[in-house]
Amino acid sequence: MKQITTTAIIIVLYITISTVSLNSGDVSALGVNWGTMATHQLPPKTVVQMMKDNNVKKVKLFDADTNTMVALAGTGIEVMVAIPNDQLKAMGSYNRAKDWVRRNITRFNDDVKIKYVAVGNEPFLTAYNGSFINVTYPALFNIQKALNEAGVGDFIKATVPLNADVYNSPPDNPVPSAGSFRQDIFEEMKLIVNFLAHNKAPFTVNIYPFLSLYLSSDFPFDYAFFDGQNTVSDNGVIYTNVFDANFDTLLASLRALGHGDMTVIVGEVGWPTDGDKNANIPNAERFYTGLLPKLAGNRGTPMRPGYIQVYLFGFIDEDAKSIAPGNFERHWGIFKFDGQPKFPADLSGEGQKKILNGAQNVQYFQNQWCMLNPDAHTFSNNTNQLGDNVNYACTFSDCTALGYGSSCGNLDEVGNASYAFNMYFQVHDQKAEACDFEGLAMVTTRNISREQCNFPIQIGDPTSGHIDHKHRFGSITGAGLMSMLVLFMAL
């Protein structure tokens, strides 16, 4: 972050709550980004019921999974399906694009209320080093053409969810009104923006004030929220939060291309609850307590007062997401992995915070945990053995809560080892062989959670000891390095 008004840089992340009541003045049509990078997933029908129970009217997906689409059929929930980045190159073939539309759009169109197709997910992210720059526009062009040819292009639009790092303001004039698209992708952005305008499709951007804090120690803490405790002036226009400044930097960038009136959707915005010193429930509550009434009141931004369609990120935690951007990546949900709410929230934006409606009839494995065996070899003689086993456990499970400033960051060496062993044990369906670690571990029926640090029991059939796994871990190297650091600090 060079300047606080140039954009809240966003890495790769994911849920959405979309506020769409144009006339009612409240957040009456909520949507959520539904990510599925989890080792143990709630049944799709359970997740859809959670949406209905919480008056969620829109959902943004990261693929077009058949089971998900079937669960959404007949609900009336508006859907944005997605083409993952690794399929963009294939969509450069029009025949492949037509086939994708046939299999994922027209096949479900009578039963599922499909509104948008997300072509990629932040494909121009600087961290991707240009991998998708040359394949994104051809994929967008072919998908929209295929939608038009299928007779659905008038009401189903293709868009490209982009990271806010595609635009910025110059260092010598770091204000929103000076915004422009990055020079290294300027021609590609011009092609995409002109194409979206021609097809009356929206520009989709992901904005994360949290990441402004995460990426810059100099960033004013309160400017990430909506309390107005920090202000920035842009030629007399006062900005009280980085969300508004970021959004208006995009509007200035679009205006520079002759499309300052283009519809803009905020595809992702939210606050994580673990994995970093600023990722916690109090900060998440503060963020949503400011954001939701702002959206419900249709206050907009200085450059665009009024309604803004926004998707909050995210609906449910995903314990198998890559932690390359940071340990917080697995903790964006307003619901925990088991579909239970983390904190009170008022999704109507009317200031009446209440406990959200969680998943019903969730099954969990048995009430048992894996812990460091107190009768095992002493630490002094087995530091390397213990370290190797903790590292192994964290590489193949989720130890992100052990990081500095996180919910379990204050555990001692016994707690660190027990937490790591238990996470591995739960991810592997509480199988006996998953709680051994060369004789260092043992199973207990005593809840070994500590104060703010929860030792979870994973969801699954308590009688079967098995559950199908759709995803495994997205960043083994990152998890392993993090767990080694934790152990080193503890010992």
mmCIF file of N, CA and C in Angstrom, residues 273-280 400-410:
data_model
loop_
_atom_site.group_PDB
_atom_site.id
_atom_site.type_symbol
_atom_site.label_atom_id
_atom_site.label_comp_id
_atom_site.label_asym_id
_atom_site.label_seq_id
_atom_site.Cartn_x
_atom_site.Cartn_y
_atom_site.Cartn_z
ATOM 1 N N THR A 273 -11.964 -13.549 10.755
ATOM 2 C CA THR A 273 -12.098 -13.630 12.210
ATOM 3 C C THR A 273 -10.952 -14.374 12.898
ATOM 4 N N ASP A 274 -9.951 -14.788 12.157
ATOM 5 C CA ASP A 274 -8.813 -15.479 12.763
ATOM 6 C C ASP A 274 -7.668 -15.485 11.761
ATOM 7 N N GLY A 275 -6.471 -15.837 12.248
ATOM 8 C CA GLY A 275 -5.320 -15.974 11.372
ATOM 9 C C GLY A 275 -4.442 -14.744 11.279
ATOM 10 N N ASP A 276 -4.743 -13.690 12.034
ATOM 11 C CA ASP A 276 -3.921 -12.488 12.036
ATOM 12 C C ASP A 276 -4.303 -11.656 13.250
ATOM 13 N N LYS A 277 -3.416 -10.757 13.666
ATOM 14 C CA LYS A 277 -3.689 -9.955 14.864
ATOM 15 C C LYS A 277 -4.904 -9.047 14.691
ATOM 16 N N ASN A 278 -5.218 -8.666 13.454
ATOM 17 C CA ASN A 278 -6.391 -7.827 13.197
ATOM 18 C C ASN A 278 -7.600 -8.627 12.727
ATOM 19 N N ALA A 279 -7.420 -9.923 12.565
ATOM 20 C CA ALA A 279 -8.517 -10.794 12.125
ATOM 21 C C ALA A 279 -9.138 -11.431 13.354
ATOM 22 N N ASN A 280 -10.200 -10.822 13.842
ATOM 23 C CA ASN A 280 -10.858 -11.338 15.041
ATOM 24 C C ASN A 280 -12.320 -10.929 15.031
ATOM 25 N N THR A 400 -3.867 -22.674 11.191
ATOM 26 C CA THR A 400 -3.758 -21.222 11.045
ATOM 27 C C THR A 400 -4.131 -20.469 12.317
ATOM 28 N N ALA A 401 -4.902 -21.070 13.207
ATOM 29 C CA ALA A 401 -5.275 -20.400 14.452
ATOM 30 C C ALA A 401 -4.110 -20.314 15.429
ATOM 31 N N LEU A 402 -2.984 -20.993 15.132
ATOM 32 C CA LEU A 402 -1.826 -20.975 16.021
ATOM 33 C C LEU A 402 -0.899 -19.792 15.780
ATOM 34 N N GLY A 403 -1.127 -19.054 14.707
ATOM 35 C CA GLY A 403 -0.226 -17.966 14.360
ATOM 36 C C GLY A 403 -0.248 -16.819 15.352
ATOM 37 N N TYR A 404 0.731 -15.937 15.225
ATOM 38 C CA TYR A 404 0.854 -14.778 16.112
ATOM 39 C C TYR A 404 -0.410 -13.917 16.040
ATOM 40 N N GLY A 405 -0.953 -13.586 17.197
ATOM 41 C CA GLY A 405 -2.132 -12.743 17.254
ATOM 42 C C GLY A 405 -3.428 -13.459 16.961
ATOM 43 N N SER A 406 -3.373 -14.754 16.706
ATOM 44 C CA SER A 406 -4.572 -15.519 16.370
ATOM 45 C C SER A 406 -5.203 -16.106 17.630
ATOM 46 N N SER A 407 -6.334 -16.773 17.482
ATOM 47 C CA SER A 407 -7.115 -17.219 18.644
ATOM 48 C C SER A 407 -6.374 -18.222 19.514
ATOM 49 N N CYS A 408 -5.465 -18.990 18.925
ATOM 50 C CA CYS A 408 -4.711 -19.985 19.691
ATOM 51 C C CYS A 408 -3.223 -19.643 19.731
ATOM 52 N N GLY A 409 -2.893 -18.374 19.504
ATOM 53 C CA GLY A 409 -1.499 -17.966 19.405
ATOM 54 C C GLY A 409 -0.754 -17.919 20.725
ATOM 55 N N ASN A 410 -1.472 -18.064 21.842
ATOM 56 C CA ASN A 410 -0.815 -17.980 23.156
ATOM 57 C C ASN A 410 -0.642 -19.337 23.831
#
